[in-house]
XYZ file of C-alpha atoms in Angstrom:
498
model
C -52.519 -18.842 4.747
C -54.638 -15.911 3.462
C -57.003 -13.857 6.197
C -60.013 -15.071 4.870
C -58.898 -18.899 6.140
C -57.506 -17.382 9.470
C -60.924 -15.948 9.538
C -62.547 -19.485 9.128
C -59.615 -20.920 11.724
C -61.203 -18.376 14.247
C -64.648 -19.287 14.076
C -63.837 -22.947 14.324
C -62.157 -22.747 17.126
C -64.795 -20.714 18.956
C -67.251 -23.484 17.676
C -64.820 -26.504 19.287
C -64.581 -24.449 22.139
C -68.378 -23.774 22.570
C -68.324 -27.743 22.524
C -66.164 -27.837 26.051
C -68.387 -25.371 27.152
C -71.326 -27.493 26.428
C -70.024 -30.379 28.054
C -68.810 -28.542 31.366
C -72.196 -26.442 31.988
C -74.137 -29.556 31.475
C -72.390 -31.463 34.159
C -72.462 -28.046 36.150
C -76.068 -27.998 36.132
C -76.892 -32.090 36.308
C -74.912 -31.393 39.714
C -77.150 -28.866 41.235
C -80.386 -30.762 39.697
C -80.738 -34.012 39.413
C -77.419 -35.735 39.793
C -76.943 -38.653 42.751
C -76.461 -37.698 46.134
C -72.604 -39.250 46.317
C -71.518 -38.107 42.662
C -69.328 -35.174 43.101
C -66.139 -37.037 42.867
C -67.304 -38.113 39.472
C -68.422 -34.965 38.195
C -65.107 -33.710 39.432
C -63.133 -36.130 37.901
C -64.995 -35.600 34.346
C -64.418 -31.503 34.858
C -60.551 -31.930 35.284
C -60.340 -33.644 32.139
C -62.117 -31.618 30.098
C -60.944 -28.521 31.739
C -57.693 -29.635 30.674
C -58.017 -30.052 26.955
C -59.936 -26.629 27.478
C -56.689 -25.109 28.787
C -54.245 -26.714 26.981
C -56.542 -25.450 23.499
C -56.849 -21.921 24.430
C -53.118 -21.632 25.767
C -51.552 -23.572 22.695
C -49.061 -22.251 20.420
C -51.308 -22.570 17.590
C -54.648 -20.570 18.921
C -52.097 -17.908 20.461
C -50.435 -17.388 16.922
C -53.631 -17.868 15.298
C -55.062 -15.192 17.490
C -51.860 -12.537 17.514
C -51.684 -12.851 13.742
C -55.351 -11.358 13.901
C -54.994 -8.641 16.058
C -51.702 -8.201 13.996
C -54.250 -7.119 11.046
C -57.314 -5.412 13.063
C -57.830 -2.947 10.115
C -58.976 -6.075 8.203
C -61.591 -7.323 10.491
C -64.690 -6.232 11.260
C -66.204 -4.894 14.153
C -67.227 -8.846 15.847
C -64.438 -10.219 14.213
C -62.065 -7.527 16.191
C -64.446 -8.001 19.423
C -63.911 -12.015 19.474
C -60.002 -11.723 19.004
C -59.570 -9.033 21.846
C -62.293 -11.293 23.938
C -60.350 -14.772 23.517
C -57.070 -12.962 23.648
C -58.120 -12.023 27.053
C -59.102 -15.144 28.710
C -56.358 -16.915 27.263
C -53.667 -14.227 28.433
C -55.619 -15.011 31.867
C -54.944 -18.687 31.720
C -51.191 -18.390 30.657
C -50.898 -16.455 33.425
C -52.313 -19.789 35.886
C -50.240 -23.005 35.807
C -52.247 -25.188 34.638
C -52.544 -27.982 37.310
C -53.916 -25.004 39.842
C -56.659 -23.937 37.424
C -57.696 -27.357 36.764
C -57.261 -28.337 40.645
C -59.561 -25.484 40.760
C -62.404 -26.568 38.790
C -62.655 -29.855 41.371
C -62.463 -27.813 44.282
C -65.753 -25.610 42.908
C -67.798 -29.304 41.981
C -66.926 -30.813 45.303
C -67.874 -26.963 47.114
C -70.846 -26.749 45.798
C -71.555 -30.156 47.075
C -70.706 -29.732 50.505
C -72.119 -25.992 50.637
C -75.775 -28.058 49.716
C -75.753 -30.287 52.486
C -74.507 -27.747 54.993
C -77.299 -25.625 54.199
C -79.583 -28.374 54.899
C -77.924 -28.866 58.295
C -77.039 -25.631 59.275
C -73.282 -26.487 59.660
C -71.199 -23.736 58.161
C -67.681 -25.484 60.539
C -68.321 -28.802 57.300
C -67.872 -25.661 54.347
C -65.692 -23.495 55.904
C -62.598 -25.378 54.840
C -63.756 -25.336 51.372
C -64.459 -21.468 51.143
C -61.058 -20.540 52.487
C -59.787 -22.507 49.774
C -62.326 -20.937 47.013
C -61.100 -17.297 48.714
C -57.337 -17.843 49.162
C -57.517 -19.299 45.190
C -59.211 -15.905 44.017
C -56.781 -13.991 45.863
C -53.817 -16.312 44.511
C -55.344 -16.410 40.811
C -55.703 -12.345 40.435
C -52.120 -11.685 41.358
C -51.209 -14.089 38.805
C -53.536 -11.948 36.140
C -53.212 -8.611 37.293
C -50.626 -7.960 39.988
C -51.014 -4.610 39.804
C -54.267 -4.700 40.961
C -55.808 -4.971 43.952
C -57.353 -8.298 44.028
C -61.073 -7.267 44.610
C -61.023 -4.998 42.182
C -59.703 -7.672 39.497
C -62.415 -9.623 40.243
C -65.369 -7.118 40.338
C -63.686 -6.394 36.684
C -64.372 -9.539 35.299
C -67.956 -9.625 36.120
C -68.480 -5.916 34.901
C -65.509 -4.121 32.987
C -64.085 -1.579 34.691
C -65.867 -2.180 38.009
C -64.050 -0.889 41.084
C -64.328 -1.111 44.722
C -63.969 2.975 44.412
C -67.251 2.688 42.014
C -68.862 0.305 44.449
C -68.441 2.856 47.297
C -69.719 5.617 45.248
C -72.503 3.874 43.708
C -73.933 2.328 47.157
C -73.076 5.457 49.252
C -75.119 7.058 46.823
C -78.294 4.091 47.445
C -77.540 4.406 51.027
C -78.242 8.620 51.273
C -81.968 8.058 50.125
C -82.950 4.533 50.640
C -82.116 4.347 54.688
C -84.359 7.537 55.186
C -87.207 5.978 52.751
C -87.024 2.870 55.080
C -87.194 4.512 57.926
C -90.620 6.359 56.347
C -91.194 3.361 55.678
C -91.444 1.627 58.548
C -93.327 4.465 60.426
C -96.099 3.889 58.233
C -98.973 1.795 58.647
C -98.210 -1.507 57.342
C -99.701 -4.001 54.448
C -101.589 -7.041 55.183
C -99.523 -9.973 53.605
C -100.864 -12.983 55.214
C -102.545 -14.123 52.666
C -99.023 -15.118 50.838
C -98.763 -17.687 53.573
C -100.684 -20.730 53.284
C -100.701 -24.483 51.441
C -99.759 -23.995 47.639
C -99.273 -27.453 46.172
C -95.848 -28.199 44.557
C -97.592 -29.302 41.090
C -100.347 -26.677 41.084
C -96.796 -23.844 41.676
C -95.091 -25.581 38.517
C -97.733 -25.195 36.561
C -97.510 -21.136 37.159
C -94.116 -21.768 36.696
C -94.751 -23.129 32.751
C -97.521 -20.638 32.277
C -95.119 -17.478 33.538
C -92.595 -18.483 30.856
C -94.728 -18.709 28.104
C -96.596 -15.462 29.005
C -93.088 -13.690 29.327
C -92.638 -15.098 25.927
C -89.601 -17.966 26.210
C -89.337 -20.508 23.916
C -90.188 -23.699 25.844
C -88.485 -25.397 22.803
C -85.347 -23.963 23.387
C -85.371 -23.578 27.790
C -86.373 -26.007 29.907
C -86.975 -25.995 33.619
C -85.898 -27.363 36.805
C -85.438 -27.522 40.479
C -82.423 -26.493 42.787
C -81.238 -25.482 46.312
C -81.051 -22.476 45.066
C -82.596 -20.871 41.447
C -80.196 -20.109 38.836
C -79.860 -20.098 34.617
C -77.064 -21.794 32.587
C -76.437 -21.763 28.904
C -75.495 -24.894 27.491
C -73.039 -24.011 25.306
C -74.857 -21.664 23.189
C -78.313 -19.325 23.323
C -80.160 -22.603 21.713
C -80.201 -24.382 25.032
C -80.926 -22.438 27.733
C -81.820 -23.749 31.648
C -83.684 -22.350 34.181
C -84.383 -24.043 38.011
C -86.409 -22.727 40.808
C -87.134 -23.696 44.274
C -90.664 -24.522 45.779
C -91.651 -24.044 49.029
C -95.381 -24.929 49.605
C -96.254 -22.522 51.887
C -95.349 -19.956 49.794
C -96.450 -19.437 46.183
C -94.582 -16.616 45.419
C -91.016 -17.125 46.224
C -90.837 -19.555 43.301
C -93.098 -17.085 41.526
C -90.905 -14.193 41.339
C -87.652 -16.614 41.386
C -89.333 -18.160 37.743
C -89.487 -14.409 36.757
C -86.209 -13.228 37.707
C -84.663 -16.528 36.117
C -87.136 -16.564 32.708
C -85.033 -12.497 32.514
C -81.935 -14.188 32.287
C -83.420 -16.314 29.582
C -84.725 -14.172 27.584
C -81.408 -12.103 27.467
C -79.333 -15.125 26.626
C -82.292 -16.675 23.950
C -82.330 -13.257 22.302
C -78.852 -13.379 21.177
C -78.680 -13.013 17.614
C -78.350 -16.246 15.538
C -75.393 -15.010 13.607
C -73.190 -15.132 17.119
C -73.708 -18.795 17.289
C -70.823 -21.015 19.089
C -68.649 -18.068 18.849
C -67.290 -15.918 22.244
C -70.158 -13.312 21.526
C -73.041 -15.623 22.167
C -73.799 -14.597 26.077
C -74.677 -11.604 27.584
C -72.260 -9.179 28.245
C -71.681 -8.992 32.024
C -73.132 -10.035 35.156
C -74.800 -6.267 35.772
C -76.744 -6.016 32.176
C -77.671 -9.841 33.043
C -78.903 -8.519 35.995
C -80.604 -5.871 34.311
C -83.133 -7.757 32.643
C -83.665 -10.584 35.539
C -84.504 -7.570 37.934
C -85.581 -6.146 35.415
C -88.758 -8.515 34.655
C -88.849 -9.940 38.611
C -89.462 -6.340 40.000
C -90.227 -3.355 37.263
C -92.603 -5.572 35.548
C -93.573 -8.303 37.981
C -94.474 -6.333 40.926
C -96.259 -3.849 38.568
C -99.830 -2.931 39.368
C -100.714 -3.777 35.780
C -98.596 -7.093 35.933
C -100.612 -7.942 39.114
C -103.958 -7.300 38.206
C -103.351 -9.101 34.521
C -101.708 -12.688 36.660
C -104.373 -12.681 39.380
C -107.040 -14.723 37.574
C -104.705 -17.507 36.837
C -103.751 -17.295 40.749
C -106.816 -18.011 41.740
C -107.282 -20.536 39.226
C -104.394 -22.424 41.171
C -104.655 -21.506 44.168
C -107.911 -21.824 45.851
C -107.210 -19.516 49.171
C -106.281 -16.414 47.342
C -110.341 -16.267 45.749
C -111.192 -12.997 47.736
C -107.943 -10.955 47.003
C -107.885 -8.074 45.220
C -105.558 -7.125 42.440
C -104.792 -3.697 45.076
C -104.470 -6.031 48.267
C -101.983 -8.480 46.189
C -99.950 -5.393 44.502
C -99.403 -3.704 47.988
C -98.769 -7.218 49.985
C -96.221 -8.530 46.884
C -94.518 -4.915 47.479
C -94.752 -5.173 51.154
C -91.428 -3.521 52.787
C -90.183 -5.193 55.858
C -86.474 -6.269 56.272
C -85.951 -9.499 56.043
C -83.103 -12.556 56.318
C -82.951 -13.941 52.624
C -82.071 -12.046 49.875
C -83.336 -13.194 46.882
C -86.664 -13.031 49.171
C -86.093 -9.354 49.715
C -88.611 -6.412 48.560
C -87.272 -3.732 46.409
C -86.081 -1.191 48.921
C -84.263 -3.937 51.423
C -82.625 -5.531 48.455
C -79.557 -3.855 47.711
C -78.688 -3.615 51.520
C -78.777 -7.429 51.482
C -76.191 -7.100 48.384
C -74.064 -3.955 49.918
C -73.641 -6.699 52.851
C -71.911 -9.290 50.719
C -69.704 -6.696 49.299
C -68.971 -5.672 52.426
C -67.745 -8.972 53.601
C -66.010 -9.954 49.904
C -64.113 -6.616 50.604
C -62.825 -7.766 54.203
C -62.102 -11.483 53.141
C -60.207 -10.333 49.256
C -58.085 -8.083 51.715
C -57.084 -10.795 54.648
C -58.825 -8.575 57.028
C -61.371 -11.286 58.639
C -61.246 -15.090 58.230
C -63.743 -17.207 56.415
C -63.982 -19.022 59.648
C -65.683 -15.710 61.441
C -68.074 -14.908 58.365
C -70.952 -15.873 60.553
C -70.105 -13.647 63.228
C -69.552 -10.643 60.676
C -72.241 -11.523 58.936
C -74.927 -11.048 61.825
C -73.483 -8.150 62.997
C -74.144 -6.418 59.306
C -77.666 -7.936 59.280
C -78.257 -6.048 62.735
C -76.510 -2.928 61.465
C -78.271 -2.502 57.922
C -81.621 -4.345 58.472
C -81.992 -4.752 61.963
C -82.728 -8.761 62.164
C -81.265 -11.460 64.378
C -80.102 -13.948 62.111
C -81.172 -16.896 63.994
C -78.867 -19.732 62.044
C -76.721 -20.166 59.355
C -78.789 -21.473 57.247
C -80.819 -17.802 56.925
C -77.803 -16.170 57.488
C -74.275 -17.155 55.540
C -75.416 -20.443 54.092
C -78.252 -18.949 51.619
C -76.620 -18.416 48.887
C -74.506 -20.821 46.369
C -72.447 -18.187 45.044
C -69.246 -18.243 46.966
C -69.085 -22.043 46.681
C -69.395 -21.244 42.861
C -66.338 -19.435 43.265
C -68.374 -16.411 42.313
C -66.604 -14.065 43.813
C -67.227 -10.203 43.140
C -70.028 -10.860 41.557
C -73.060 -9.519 44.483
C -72.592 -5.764 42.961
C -73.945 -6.911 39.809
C -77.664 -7.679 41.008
C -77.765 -3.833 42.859
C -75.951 -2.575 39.547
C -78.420 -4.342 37.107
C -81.150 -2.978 39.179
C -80.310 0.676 38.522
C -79.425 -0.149 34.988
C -82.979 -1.822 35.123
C -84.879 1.566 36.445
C -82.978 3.542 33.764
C -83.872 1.377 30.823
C -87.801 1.324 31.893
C -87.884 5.027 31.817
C -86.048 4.971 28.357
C -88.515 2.116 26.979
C -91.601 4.230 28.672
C -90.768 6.894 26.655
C -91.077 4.672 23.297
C -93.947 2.205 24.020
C -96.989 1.729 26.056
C -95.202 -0.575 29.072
C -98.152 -0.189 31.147
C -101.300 -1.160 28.492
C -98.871 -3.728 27.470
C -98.562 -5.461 31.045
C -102.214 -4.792 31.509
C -102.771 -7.108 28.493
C -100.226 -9.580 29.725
C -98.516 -9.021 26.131
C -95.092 -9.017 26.424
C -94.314 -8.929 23.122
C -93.521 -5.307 22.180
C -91.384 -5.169 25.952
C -89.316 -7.764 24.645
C -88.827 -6.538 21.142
C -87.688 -3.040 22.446
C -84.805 -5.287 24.767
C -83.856 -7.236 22.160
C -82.903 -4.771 19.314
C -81.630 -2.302 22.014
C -79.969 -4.977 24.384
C -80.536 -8.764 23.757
C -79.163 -9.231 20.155
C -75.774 -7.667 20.811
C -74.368 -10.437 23.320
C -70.950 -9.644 23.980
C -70.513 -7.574 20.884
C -69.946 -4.180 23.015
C -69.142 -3.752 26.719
C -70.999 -2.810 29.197
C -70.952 0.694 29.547
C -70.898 0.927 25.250
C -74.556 -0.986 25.192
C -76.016 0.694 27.597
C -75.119 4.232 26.558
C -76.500 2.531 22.977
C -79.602 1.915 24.616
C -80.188 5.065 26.622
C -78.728 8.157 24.744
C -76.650 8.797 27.612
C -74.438 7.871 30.519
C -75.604 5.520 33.535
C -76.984 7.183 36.178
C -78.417 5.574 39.702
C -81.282 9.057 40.071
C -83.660 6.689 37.764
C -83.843 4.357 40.063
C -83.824 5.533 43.715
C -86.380 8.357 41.653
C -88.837 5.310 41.112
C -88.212 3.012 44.566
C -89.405 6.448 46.418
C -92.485 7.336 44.346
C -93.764 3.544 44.362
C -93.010 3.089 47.797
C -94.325 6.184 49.235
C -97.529 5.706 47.413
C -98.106 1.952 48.925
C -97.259 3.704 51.790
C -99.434 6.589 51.586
C-alpha cells in the first residue's frame, strides 16, 4: 500500500472513531440532562457495548500496524499528520495496557456513579456513594500501574489531564498562590466589606434562561452549532466533533448570578472547542488540548472578562430588563458586590481570591486517597477539617461539603489543578492580548468579537495540534509564569477594597 493510502487509512479511522465518540458523549450527557430517573442500567448497558467495539478498534492488529507503519516513516508526514499518530499511538498503548473486560467494566461503573452521586447530593447521604467512589479510586490507582508503573499513580493521572503535570509542580505552583493570596485575604477581610444583598432575591427560572441565550450570543457562540441545557451540576461536552457542542447550567431562583457566571464559564469552554479549525474535523486533533488551557478560556471569560468593570457596566441594562429588583443598582455597586471576597462552601460559587483554595483542597485530598493514606469512607471528615483550615467555614452537610461536585463520580480524577492552572494561564494571556487590542473599549461595547479573534488564531484553532506548554509559549513569547496572575488578583482586589 503506498503512504498516501495509509494516509487516507488514518483519517478514516479517526473519522469511525469520532463516530463512537459521538455516540458515547451523547448518552453521557442525555444522562446528566434529561434522561429517566431509573435509566442508568440502560445507559450502562449501551456504554459497554460500544466501549467495546471502541477498544477492540483502537487495540486491533490492524490500527496498531496501521499506526507503527506511520511513525515507522515520520519524515514523510507532516506536522498534524505526525501529531495524530503519536496522539492515537498513545491512548491505544494505554488501552493494551488494560484488559479489556476491566476498562469496559469501568465505563458502567462511571454511568451508574454518576447516578447515585445525583441522588445523594439531593439527600445528603455520602454512606449510598461511598461504595462507588472507592471503586472509581481503587480503579485509577489499579489502571495507572497498568500504564505507567513507574510512576507514581497521581502523578500519571495529573499527566493525562495536562502533559507533564506533577504533584512536585502542583506543590510549587500552589505554594507559590498560597505566599501572596493568604496575606491578601487576610487584608481582605480586615477591610470594610461590600454590600451584596441585592444578589439575593426572586429571579424567575424563564426570565434567568433568557440571560442565559442572550450571554451566549453576546460572547459570540453559534447557537446553530451549541445548544443549552440543565444539570446538577454545569458542564460542556463535545459530541463527537467541534460542530456539536453542549453546554448545561443550573438555576437557582434566588440567585441570578450563579447560573450567570456558570453560562459564562461554560459558553468559554465552547468557544474553545467551536473555534477549532475545520480542517481537524473527526480526527484526534479536534478538542482542546488539555484540561488547564480548557480552563484557561472558561476562567478566562467567567472572571477576567465577566467580573470586569467594563463587562458589568455594558450587561447591567439587560439585568434590569429581567430582573425587576436590581432597577436602583449601580454598575460600581454590582462590580464590587459580583467581586465580593468572603470564603465560602461551594466552589464553582467562589470569588476570585477563595477559588484556588477551594481547588488546592481537592488536590489535597486526591493526593491522600491516590496514595492509600485516608479512606474514601473518611473524605467527609478530611474534607471539613481543610475547609476550617484554608477558609475557615463549618461545612454544615455533605451536600455543601464533599457531595458538590460530579467530578470524582466522573472518574475525573487529577483533574481539580487544571481550573487553578487555567486561571494563571488565563491572567497571563489577558496581559499578552492587552498589549495587542483594546480589551477594555471592547467589553465596554459588549463586542466580543476582536477578544475572540485574538484566542482563536493564538489558541482556539490549534486543538490538539501542540501541547500544552508548546501553545502557550506560541501565544505568549515566553514561558508560563503564575506573577501575572497573583500581580492582577492583588491590584483588583485591593482597589474594591480600598
Amino acid at each position: 500500500m503506498e503512504l498516501n493510502q495509509v494516509k487516507e487509512q488514518l483519517l478514516k479511522l479517526q473519522s469511525r472513531l469520532s463516530a463512537y465518540a459521538h455516540a458515547m458523549e451523547s448518552i453521557s450527557y442525555d444522562g446528566q440532562t434529561v434522561a429517566p430517573k431509573g435509566t442508568a442500567e440502560n445507559r450502562a448497558h449501551a456504554l459497554a457495548v460500544l466501549s467495546e467495539e471502541e477498544y477492540l478498534i483502537k487495540t486491533g492488529s490492524e490500527t496498531v500496524a496501521l499506526l507503527e507503519l506511520l511513525d515507522n516513516n515520520k519524515v514523510a508526514l507532516t506536522e498534524e499528520e505526525k501529531r495524530m499518530v503519536h496522539l492515537m499511538l498513545k491512548d491505544i498503548r494505554r488501552m493494551q495496557s488494560i484488559p479489556m473486560d476491566e476498562y469496559i467494566a469501568y465505563q458502567e461503573l462511571v454511568v451508574k456513579a454518576e447516578d447515585v452521586w445525583e441522588d445523594a447530593k439531593k439527600n445528603n447521604d455520602f454512606a449510598s456513594f461511598a461504595p462507588y467512589l472507592s471503586e472509581i479510586f481503587e480503579t485509577n490507582i489499579k489502571f495507572a500501574k497498568y500504564c505507567a508503573p513507574d510512576k507514581v499513580p497521581y502523578d500519571y493521572w495529573l499527566g493525562e489531564y495536562e502533559d507533564g503535570l506533577t504533584m512536585e509542580v502542583c506543590d510549587e505552583f500552589f505554594a507559590k498562590l498560597r505566599e501572596r493570596i493568604v496575606p491578601l485575604i487576610k487584608h481582605i477581610s480586615a477591610s470594610e466589606q461590600v454590600d451584596s444583598s441585592f444578589l439575593k432575591g426572586n429571579f424567575p427560572v424563564a426570565k434567568q434562561e433568557e440571560l442565559s441565550y442572550y450571554l451566549m450570543k453576546l460572547m459570540g457562540l453559534d447557537l446553530a452549532h451549541c445548544g443549552l441545557s440543565t444539570s446538577e451540576h454545569p458542564f460542556t461536552t463535545s459530541l463527537g466533533s467541534h460542530l456539536d457542542e453542549r453546554i448545561t447550567t443550573h438555576y437557582m431562583d434566588d440567585d441570578f448570578a450563579s447560573s450567570m457566571y456558570s453560562v459564562i464559564h461554560e459558553s468559554g469552554h465552547a468557544l474553545y472547542d467551536t473555534g477549532v479549525d475545520d480542517k481537524y474535523l473527526y480526527t484526534l486533533l479536534d478538542a482542546g488540548v488539555s484540561m488547564g488551557i480548557h480552563e484557561s478560556q472558561s476562567r478566562f471569560y467567567e472572571n477576567l472578562l465577566g467580573r470586569s468593570k467594563e463587562f458589568i457596566a455594558f450587561v447591567l441594562p439587560k439585568l434590569k430588563e429581567l430582573f425587576p429588583s436590581l432597577k436602583d443598582v449601580t454598575a460600581e455597586a454590582l462590580y464590587r458586590a459580583i467581586n465580593r471576597v468572603e470564603p465560602s462552601f461551594i466552589r464553582t460559587e467562589a470569588d476570585e481570591v477563595t477559588y484556588c483554595l477551594h481547588v488546592l483542597v481537592r488536590y489535597e485530598l486526591e493526593k491522600k486517597l491516590m496514595a492509600g493514606e485516608i479512606k474514601v469512607t473518611e473524605l467527609p471528615e478530611h474534607w471539613n477539617k481543610l475547609y476550617k483550615e484554608y477558609l475557615g467555614v463549618d461545612v454544615p452537610n455533605d451536600k455543601l461539603g464533599v457531595l458538590q461536585d460530579s467530578h470524582w463520580a466522573g472518574g475525573a480524577i487529577g483533574y481539580f489543578p487544571s481550573y487553578a492552572l487555567g486561571s494563571a494561564y488565563g491572567a497571563q494571556l489577558l496581559s499578552k492580548m492587552a498589549a495587542e487590542i483594546d480589551v477594555k473599549d471592547a467589553l465596554s461595547k459588549g463586542d466580543f468579537s476582536k477578544i475572540n479573534e485574538w484566542n482563536r488564531e493564538h489558541i482556539w484553532k490549534h486543538g490538539s495540534l501542540y501541547r500544552s506548554d508548546e501553545l502557550l509559549e506560541k501565544a505568549l513569547g515566553e514561558k508560563f509564569s503564575a506573577d501575572d496572575y497573583i500581580d492582577y488578583l492583588e491590584k483588583k482586589f485591593k482597589e474594591i477594597y480600598k
